[in-house]
Amino acid sequence: MSGIPEGQRPPGIGVPQGGRHVITHGYDPGQSFAELCDYRAAFNAAQLAMAVVDPEGLVIRANDALATLLGGRPGELRGRCAADLVDLASDARTWHAYREVLRGSRSRFRCTRRLKHADGRTLWAEVTVAPVPDTGDVLLSVADISDRRELHARLRHLQLHDPVTRLPNRALFFERLTAALESTPYDHGATGRIGLCYLDLDGFKAVNDTLGHRVGDRLLAAVGGRLNACAERGGHLVARLGGDEFALLVEDSTGTEQLADLARSVLAALQRPFDLAGQRLSVSASIGVVERAAAGTSATGLMQAADTTLYWAKEDGRSRWTLFDPERNATRMTRQALASTLRPAVERGEFTLEYQPLVGLADGVTRGVEALVRWNHPRFGTLTPNRFVAIAEEDGSIVQLGRWVLHTACRQARRWQLDHPEVEPLFVSVNVAVRQVWDSDLVADVAEILAETGLPPRLLQLELTESAVMGSAGRPLQALQALSAMGVRIAIDDFGTGYSNLAYLSRLPVSALKLDGSFVRGFQDEAHANPADETIVEALVELAHRLGLTVTAECVETSGQASRLRRIGCDTGQGWLYSRAVAPERIHEMLTALPRHTAAAG
């Protein structure tokens, strides 16, 4: 026995020690090697279903367990094609791996198959194929894993479904969404498109806060039931993504109209009151609707679009559905891009100032200039204030930007004054956002900048919008009074479009009104002039003059407008008739060309 290779020794044969065999497991030295190798009885009695298969794939011998598993007798399986018995030829990959084991070019192969019992029931089996050493045959073993599979399915269902609504949860939703986006388009009648209705309940938090989470959960379950009823007619997936958020996935959608119909049906279904164990509740929902080609769309991109559109639905008034708009989204994305780079842009020096003249209507002489900020964005080009000032006000960067504008404008105005002592110095008008008054010490900033640049306070005018000035109290009013006492001019910009509470004009330290361009545009059609426009402007100018204020008309574009404003008594005009906003060098050239006269003292 010592000549038998160790890997081929039957169980029970010990390793020689000191020239003697160690006998284990009841081994009898009188038994022949052939008898030791005869495991037929053990093979037949084994609980694991097995069969010996020859190199051609035919069953040589099968045990009772395999016959029982497949519903037959062992003898009936002999000579049968093993691949047919356990469904190994149904797909190319499995069949190829099985053939490699039969040819001896692969050591082992395992797969899971769904088999059919003779009595008609189905079962799941784990099939293993491995070579029998030194024979050329292979051993086929089949383990019934139906119970394990069923347990796994139950656990997976629990893992992928929401316990409150019993709907698919976020994990299963994204699994289905990803699979839908990865499927080959136009196969089996597919449209190659995908749609999504993403919704949440309006005011659901109030239900939880007032009636408790138990009632809230009942409401969510009832909402889930109605959503399911809306979706099941088209075979769509409904999932609860968390909280009061739900999604309806439309695979192979036929277009936006299909999604719109689904969204409308959802809103109608949720508008009916809910009766929950004596509690009668009414809810509404906001829905973001996205429909697009599946190709080139990612799950993340689709959900971002849906989330954005849901936000639009809420912003537009709630209890409605809104369709994704690429142009509106592009504007939002641009706004986000600007917001994220605005603060660093000030430090990088991406902002410049241009200046638009304010011209005396009576004599055509330039009295001052308004400083207008421009953002030379590396991606979007030159941006005017209406593209970024509101963003700066929202995130607070208007304080940093406003301080830079103020300092730059004052330094430039002082430079013009020094370079052209022979002419009346221009005042510079700078726009100030109301947040600059609240979030910074504007009075201290102005005093410091005037002292640093050497600009006389009378040559600085600060413009605040009517809505910011009217109703001012507390800190804003104190700041305006301190600035006025310092000698700085205060002007109300866009006058006539805000509160228009004329009583405040006598209480505020205002020195100038700038009429909104909408009044002046009414003067454009000289052939069919509207008398009411002229009457309103004339009344405002007369009121301002009685209060000791000067009046500037914005958006003056024609000589006819200028003539009518001059007759009415308006003091200065600003607009394209005189000049667009220009670089400071152009203002320098203009001052050089002005007639020389003695500058005012100071």
PDB file of C-alpha atoms in Angstrom, residues 201-410:
ATOM      1  CA  LEU A 201     -46.954  65.729  -0.662  1.00  0.00           C
ATOM      2  CA  ASP A 202     -47.598  69.401   0.063  1.00  0.00           C
ATOM      3  CA  GLY A 203     -47.753  70.081   3.787  1.00  0.00           C
ATOM      4  CA  PHE A 204     -47.197  66.495   4.932  1.00  0.00           C
ATOM      5  CA  LYS A 205     -44.988  67.662   7.810  1.00  0.00           C
ATOM      6  CA  ALA A 206     -47.983  69.468   9.305  1.00  0.00           C
ATOM      7  CA  VAL A 207     -49.894  66.149   9.428  1.00  0.00           C
ATOM      8  CA  ASN A 208     -47.064  64.478  11.328  1.00  0.00           C
ATOM      9  CA  ASP A 209     -46.655  67.434  13.669  1.00  0.00           C
ATOM     10  CA  THR A 210     -50.342  67.843  14.518  1.00  0.00           C
ATOM     11  CA  LEU A 211     -51.774  64.315  14.283  1.00  0.00           C
ATOM     12  CA  GLY A 212     -48.711  62.181  14.972  1.00  0.00           C
ATOM     13  CA  HIS A 213     -46.565  59.783  12.986  1.00  0.00           C
ATOM     14  CA  ARG A 214     -49.071  56.936  13.217  1.00  0.00           C
ATOM     15  CA  VAL A 215     -51.667  58.930  11.281  1.00  0.00           C
ATOM     16  CA  GLY A 216     -48.902  60.132   8.982  1.00  0.00           C
ATOM     17  CA  ASP A 217     -47.932  56.531   8.190  1.00  0.00           C
ATOM     18  CA  ARG A 218     -51.553  55.630   7.482  1.00  0.00           C
ATOM     19  CA  LEU A 219     -51.781  58.571   5.113  1.00  0.00           C
ATOM     20  CA  LEU A 220     -48.601  57.494   3.318  1.00  0.00           C
ATOM     21  CA  ALA A 221     -49.959  53.960   2.942  1.00  0.00           C
ATOM     22  CA  ALA A 222     -53.234  55.299   1.539  1.00  0.00           C
ATOM     23  CA  VAL A 223     -51.381  57.598  -0.864  1.00  0.00           C
ATOM     24  CA  GLY A 224     -49.251  54.648  -1.977  1.00  0.00           C
ATOM     25  CA  GLY A 225     -52.403  52.658  -2.718  1.00  0.00           C
ATOM     26  CA  ARG A 226     -53.853  55.401  -4.914  1.00  0.00           C
ATOM     27  CA  LEU A 227     -50.566  55.865  -6.741  1.00  0.00           C
ATOM     28  CA  ASN A 228     -50.445  52.135  -7.379  1.00  0.00           C
ATOM     29  CA  ALA A 229     -53.942  52.258  -8.818  1.00  0.00           C
ATOM     30  CA  CYS A 230     -52.892  55.073 -11.178  1.00  0.00           C
ATOM     31  CA  ALA A 231     -49.767  53.253 -12.303  1.00  0.00           C
ATOM     32  CA  GLU A 232     -50.922  49.665 -12.580  1.00  0.00           C
ATOM     33  CA  ARG A 233     -53.091  50.415 -15.628  1.00  0.00           C
ATOM     34  CA  GLY A 234     -49.889  51.057 -17.572  1.00  0.00           C
ATOM     35  CA  GLY A 235     -47.731  48.578 -15.695  1.00  0.00           C
ATOM     36  CA  HIS A 236     -45.536  51.330 -14.307  1.00  0.00           C
ATOM     37  CA  LEU A 237     -43.359  51.042 -11.207  1.00  0.00           C
ATOM     38  CA  VAL A 238     -44.355  53.055  -8.126  1.00  0.00           C
ATOM     39  CA  ALA A 239     -41.797  53.493  -5.352  1.00  0.00           C
ATOM     40  CA  ARG A 240     -41.529  55.373  -2.110  1.00  0.00           C
ATOM     41  CA  LEU A 241     -38.151  57.068  -2.096  1.00  0.00           C
ATOM     42  CA  GLY A 242     -38.324  58.252   1.498  1.00  0.00           C
ATOM     43  CA  GLY A 243     -40.372  60.586   3.664  1.00  0.00           C
ATOM     44  CA  ASP A 244     -43.308  61.810   1.580  1.00  0.00           C
ATOM     45  CA  GLU A 245     -41.462  61.416  -1.739  1.00  0.00           C
ATOM     46  CA  PHE A 246     -42.736  58.987  -4.374  1.00  0.00           C
ATOM     47  CA  ALA A 247     -41.708  58.175  -7.927  1.00  0.00           C
ATOM     48  CA  LEU A 248     -43.556  56.626 -10.871  1.00  0.00           C
ATOM     49  CA  LEU A 249     -41.214  55.129 -13.451  1.00  0.00           C
ATOM     50  CA  VAL A 250     -42.482  54.793 -17.019  1.00  0.00           C
ATOM     51  CA  GLU A 251     -40.279  52.471 -19.055  1.00  0.00           C
ATOM     52  CA  ASP A 252     -40.565  52.701 -22.837  1.00  0.00           C
ATOM     53  CA  SER A 253     -42.602  55.878 -22.599  1.00  0.00           C
ATOM     54  CA  THR A 254     -44.356  57.114 -25.720  1.00  0.00           C
ATOM     55  CA  GLY A 255     -43.801  60.833 -25.121  1.00  0.00           C
ATOM     56  CA  THR A 256     -44.523  63.738 -22.817  1.00  0.00           C
ATOM     57  CA  GLU A 257     -48.274  63.437 -23.291  1.00  0.00           C
ATOM     58  CA  GLN A 258     -48.245  60.002 -21.668  1.00  0.00           C
ATOM     59  CA  LEU A 259     -46.369  61.421 -18.666  1.00  0.00           C
ATOM     60  CA  ALA A 260     -48.670  64.447 -18.519  1.00  0.00           C
ATOM     61  CA  ASP A 261     -51.752  62.195 -18.485  1.00  0.00           C
ATOM     62  CA  LEU A 262     -50.215  60.130 -15.685  1.00  0.00           C
ATOM     63  CA  ALA A 263     -49.381  63.248 -13.654  1.00  0.00           C
ATOM     64  CA  ARG A 264     -52.906  64.585 -14.104  1.00  0.00           C
ATOM     65  CA  SER A 265     -54.427  61.292 -12.978  1.00  0.00           C
ATOM     66  CA  VAL A 266     -52.182  61.282  -9.895  1.00  0.00           C
ATOM     67  CA  LEU A 267     -53.230  64.806  -8.920  1.00  0.00           C
ATOM     68  CA  ALA A 268     -56.898  63.942  -9.404  1.00  0.00           C
ATOM     69  CA  ALA A 269     -56.540  60.760  -7.328  1.00  0.00           C
ATOM     70  CA  LEU A 270     -54.843  62.551  -4.443  1.00  0.00           C
ATOM     71  CA  GLN A 271     -57.337  65.422  -4.381  1.00  0.00           C
ATOM     72  CA  ARG A 272     -60.068  63.115  -3.087  1.00  0.00           C
ATOM     73  CA  PRO A 273     -60.193  63.228   0.756  1.00  0.00           C
ATOM     74  CA  PHE A 274     -58.713  60.339   2.744  1.00  0.00           C
ATOM     75  CA  ASP A 275     -60.715  58.665   5.527  1.00  0.00           C
ATOM     76  CA  LEU A 276     -58.235  57.226   8.031  1.00  0.00           C
ATOM     77  CA  ALA A 277     -59.868  55.636  11.065  1.00  0.00           C
ATOM     78  CA  GLY A 278     -62.113  58.593  11.753  1.00  0.00           C
ATOM     79  CA  GLN A 279     -59.651  61.174  10.477  1.00  0.00           C
ATOM     80  CA  ARG A 280     -60.687  62.887   7.251  1.00  0.00           C
ATOM     81  CA  LEU A 281     -57.653  64.396   5.562  1.00  0.00           C
ATOM     82  CA  SER A 282     -57.087  66.254   2.326  1.00  0.00           C
ATOM     83  CA  VAL A 283     -53.666  66.520   0.719  1.00  0.00           C
ATOM     84  CA  SER A 284     -52.172  67.742  -2.502  1.00  0.00           C
ATOM     85  CA  ALA A 285     -48.950  66.981  -4.302  1.00  0.00           C
ATOM     86  CA  SER A 286     -46.358  68.711  -6.430  1.00  0.00           C
ATOM     87  CA  ILE A 287     -44.978  66.664  -9.326  1.00  0.00           C
ATOM     88  CA  GLY A 288     -41.874  67.048 -11.416  1.00  0.00           C
ATOM     89  CA  VAL A 289     -42.214  65.344 -14.823  1.00  0.00           C
ATOM     90  CA  VAL A 290     -39.253  64.307 -16.984  1.00  0.00           C
ATOM     91  CA  GLU A 291     -39.438  62.442 -20.306  1.00  0.00           C
ATOM     92  CA  ARG A 292     -36.482  61.859 -22.588  1.00  0.00           C
ATOM     93  CA  ALA A 293     -34.511  59.345 -24.665  1.00  0.00           C
ATOM     94  CA  ALA A 294     -32.906  56.675 -22.506  1.00  0.00           C
ATOM     95  CA  ALA A 295     -29.691  56.721 -24.540  1.00  0.00           C
ATOM     96  CA  GLY A 296     -27.179  59.093 -23.003  1.00  0.00           C
ATOM     97  CA  THR A 297     -29.215  59.460 -19.811  1.00  0.00           C
ATOM     98  CA  SER A 298     -27.866  58.372 -16.435  1.00  0.00           C
ATOM     99  CA  ALA A 299     -29.907  57.563 -13.355  1.00  0.00           C
ATOM    100  CA  THR A 300     -28.256  60.470 -11.539  1.00  0.00           C
ATOM    101  CA  GLY A 301     -28.961  62.891 -14.370  1.00  0.00           C
ATOM    102  CA  LEU A 302     -32.601  61.838 -14.623  1.00  0.00           C
ATOM    103  CA  MET A 303     -33.141  62.229 -10.881  1.00  0.00           C
ATOM    104  CA  GLN A 304     -31.446  65.624 -10.831  1.00  0.00           C
ATOM    105  CA  ALA A 305     -33.745  66.801 -13.601  1.00  0.00           C
ATOM    106  CA  ALA A 306     -36.774  65.406 -11.768  1.00  0.00           C
ATOM    107  CA  ASP A 307     -35.734  67.009  -8.494  1.00  0.00           C
ATOM    108  CA  THR A 308     -35.239  70.365 -10.205  1.00  0.00           C
ATOM    109  CA  THR A 309     -38.635  70.128 -11.888  1.00  0.00           C
ATOM    110  CA  LEU A 310     -40.320  69.202  -8.609  1.00  0.00           C
ATOM    111  CA  TYR A 311     -38.784  72.342  -7.097  1.00  0.00           C
ATOM    112  CA  TRP A 312     -40.231  74.365  -9.985  1.00  0.00           C
ATOM    113  CA  ALA A 313     -43.681  72.874  -9.345  1.00  0.00           C
ATOM    114  CA  LYS A 314     -43.525  73.976  -5.722  1.00  0.00           C
ATOM    115  CA  GLU A 315     -42.117  77.369  -6.668  1.00  0.00           C
ATOM    116  CA  ASP A 316     -44.925  77.843  -9.208  1.00  0.00           C
ATOM    117  CA  GLY A 317     -47.606  77.370  -6.553  1.00  0.00           C
ATOM    118  CA  ARG A 318     -47.779  73.680  -5.500  1.00  0.00           C
ATOM    119  CA  SER A 319     -50.622  71.253  -6.177  1.00  0.00           C
ATOM    120  CA  ARG A 320     -49.522  71.032  -9.809  1.00  0.00           C
ATOM    121  CA  TRP A 321     -47.236  69.193 -12.174  1.00  0.00           C
ATOM    122  CA  THR A 322     -44.427  70.821 -14.115  1.00  0.00           C
ATOM    123  CA  LEU A 323     -42.587  69.486 -17.141  1.00  0.00           C
ATOM    124  CA  PHE A 324     -38.805  69.680 -17.307  1.00  0.00           C
ATOM    125  CA  ASP A 325     -37.672  72.643 -19.420  1.00  0.00           C
ATOM    126  CA  PRO A 326     -34.072  72.444 -20.727  1.00  0.00           C
ATOM    127  CA  GLU A 327     -33.852  76.225 -21.227  1.00  0.00           C
ATOM    128  CA  ARG A 328     -35.088  76.971 -17.732  1.00  0.00           C
ATOM    129  CA  ASN A 329     -32.678  74.400 -16.373  1.00  0.00           C
ATOM    130  CA  ALA A 330     -29.798  75.906 -18.337  1.00  0.00           C
ATOM    131  CA  THR A 331     -30.585  79.268 -16.739  1.00  0.00           C
ATOM    132  CA  ARG A 332     -30.616  77.640 -13.316  1.00  0.00           C
ATOM    133  CA  MET A 333     -27.331  75.866 -13.978  1.00  0.00           C
ATOM    134  CA  THR A 334     -25.775  79.105 -15.162  1.00  0.00           C
ATOM    135  CA  ARG A 335     -27.033  80.815 -12.023  1.00  0.00           C
ATOM    136  CA  GLN A 336     -25.498  78.095  -9.864  1.00  0.00           C
ATOM    137  CA  ALA A 337     -22.225  78.327 -11.744  1.00  0.00           C
ATOM    138  CA  LEU A 338     -22.161  82.094 -11.217  1.00  0.00           C
ATOM    139  CA  ALA A 339     -23.020  81.768  -7.536  1.00  0.00           C
ATOM    140  CA  SER A 340     -20.189  79.301  -6.932  1.00  0.00           C
ATOM    141  CA  THR A 341     -17.569  81.518  -8.587  1.00  0.00           C
ATOM    142  CA  LEU A 342     -18.723  85.015  -7.630  1.00  0.00           C
ATOM    143  CA  ARG A 343     -16.662  85.506  -4.477  1.00  0.00           C
ATOM    144  CA  PRO A 344     -13.380  84.247  -5.988  1.00  0.00           C
ATOM    145  CA  ALA A 345     -14.041  86.395  -9.073  1.00  0.00           C
ATOM    146  CA  VAL A 346     -13.756  89.578  -6.998  1.00  0.00           C
ATOM    147  CA  GLU A 347     -10.372  88.434  -5.690  1.00  0.00           C
ATOM    148  CA  ARG A 348      -9.228  87.447  -9.188  1.00  0.00           C
ATOM    149  CA  GLY A 349     -10.059  90.891 -10.542  1.00  0.00           C
ATOM    150  CA  GLU A 350     -12.674  89.718 -13.064  1.00  0.00           C
ATOM    151  CA  PHE A 351     -14.898  92.784 -12.496  1.00  0.00           C
ATOM    152  CA  THR A 352     -14.579  96.125 -14.239  1.00  0.00           C
ATOM    153  CA  LEU A 353     -16.532  99.373 -14.170  1.00  0.00           C
ATOM    154  CA  GLU A 354     -18.048 101.283 -17.053  1.00  0.00           C
ATOM    155  CA  TYR A 355     -19.525 104.752 -16.731  1.00  0.00           C
ATOM    156  CA  GLN A 356     -22.663 106.270 -18.288  1.00  0.00           C
ATOM    157  CA  PRO A 357     -22.957 110.079 -18.394  1.00  0.00           C
ATOM    158  CA  LEU A 358     -25.748 112.000 -16.662  1.00  0.00           C
ATOM    159  CA  VAL A 359     -26.355 115.038 -18.877  1.00  0.00           C
ATOM    160  CA  GLY A 360     -28.067 118.328 -18.054  1.00  0.00           C
ATOM    161  CA  LEU A 361     -31.194 118.545 -20.218  1.00  0.00           C
ATOM    162  CA  ALA A 362     -31.113 122.354 -20.327  1.00  0.00           C
ATOM    163  CA  ASP A 363     -27.508 122.812 -21.522  1.00  0.00           C
ATOM    164  CA  GLY A 364     -26.297 119.356 -22.602  1.00  0.00           C
ATOM    165  CA  VAL A 365     -23.365 119.475 -20.148  1.00  0.00           C
ATOM    166  CA  THR A 366     -22.341 116.237 -18.412  1.00  0.00           C
ATOM    167  CA  ARG A 367     -22.881 116.637 -14.673  1.00  0.00           C
ATOM    168  CA  GLY A 368     -21.861 113.177 -13.500  1.00  0.00           C
ATOM    169  CA  VAL A 369     -21.567 109.503 -14.377  1.00  0.00           C
ATOM    170  CA  GLU A 370     -23.145 106.338 -13.076  1.00  0.00           C
ATOM    171  CA  ALA A 371     -20.716 103.505 -12.349  1.00  0.00           C
ATOM    172  CA  LEU A 372     -21.997 100.218 -13.778  1.00  0.00           C
ATOM    173  CA  VAL A 373     -20.212  96.995 -12.897  1.00  0.00           C
ATOM    174  CA  ARG A 374     -19.411  94.328 -15.497  1.00  0.00           C
ATOM    175  CA  TRP A 375     -18.223  90.783 -14.876  1.00  0.00           C
ATOM    176  CA  ASN A 376     -15.703  89.528 -17.446  1.00  0.00           C
ATOM    177  CA  HIS A 377     -16.534  85.878 -16.847  1.00  0.00           C
ATOM    178  CA  PRO A 378     -14.016  83.415 -18.317  1.00  0.00           C
ATOM    179  CA  ARG A 379     -16.831  81.107 -19.464  1.00  0.00           C
ATOM    180  CA  PHE A 380     -19.891  83.286 -20.103  1.00  0.00           C
ATOM    181  CA  GLY A 381     -18.209  86.438 -21.390  1.00  0.00           C
ATOM    182  CA  THR A 382     -19.127  89.969 -20.270  1.00  0.00           C
ATOM    183  CA  LEU A 383     -22.106  89.935 -17.899  1.00  0.00           C
ATOM    184  CA  THR A 384     -24.239  92.943 -16.969  1.00  0.00           C
ATOM    185  CA  PRO A 385     -25.462  93.505 -13.380  1.00  0.00           C
ATOM    186  CA  ASN A 386     -28.896  91.979 -13.976  1.00  0.00           C
ATOM    187  CA  ARG A 387     -27.150  88.586 -14.438  1.00  0.00           C
ATOM    188  CA  PHE A 388     -25.341  88.482 -11.096  1.00  0.00           C
ATOM    189  CA  VAL A 389     -26.300  91.243  -8.642  1.00  0.00           C
ATOM    190  CA  ALA A 390     -29.370  89.358  -7.357  1.00  0.00           C
ATOM    191  CA  ILE A 391     -27.176  86.283  -6.803  1.00  0.00           C
ATOM    192  CA  ALA A 392     -24.630  88.401  -4.937  1.00  0.00           C
ATOM    193  CA  GLU A 393     -27.391  89.783  -2.726  1.00  0.00           C
ATOM    194  CA  GLU A 394     -28.664  86.289  -1.926  1.00  0.00           C
ATOM    195  CA  ASP A 395     -25.311  84.831  -0.868  1.00  0.00           C
ATOM    196  CA  GLY A 396     -23.967  87.985   0.780  1.00  0.00           C
ATOM    197  CA  SER A 397     -21.061  88.521  -1.619  1.00  0.00           C
ATOM    198  CA  ILE A 398     -22.681  91.848  -2.597  1.00  0.00           C
ATOM    199  CA  VAL A 399     -20.941  93.359   0.448  1.00  0.00           C
ATOM    200  CA  GLN A 400     -17.479  92.470  -0.841  1.00  0.00           C
ATOM    201  CA  LEU A 401     -18.378  93.342  -4.436  1.00  0.00           C
ATOM    202  CA  GLY A 402     -20.100  96.589  -3.437  1.00  0.00           C
ATOM    203  CA  ARG A 403     -17.102  97.736  -1.441  1.00  0.00           C
ATOM    204  CA  TRP A 404     -14.852  97.104  -4.451  1.00  0.00           C
ATOM    205  CA  VAL A 405     -17.204  99.024  -6.780  1.00  0.00           C
ATOM    206  CA  LEU A 406     -17.387 101.945  -4.383  1.00  0.00           C
ATOM    207  CA  HIS A 407     -13.621 102.132  -3.940  1.00  0.00           C
ATOM    208  CA  THR A 408     -12.897 101.789  -7.684  1.00  0.00           C
ATOM    209  CA  ALA A 409     -15.488 104.412  -8.686  1.00  0.00           C
ATOM    210  CA  CYS A 410     -14.290 106.941  -6.103  1.00  0.00           C
TER     211      CYS A 410
END
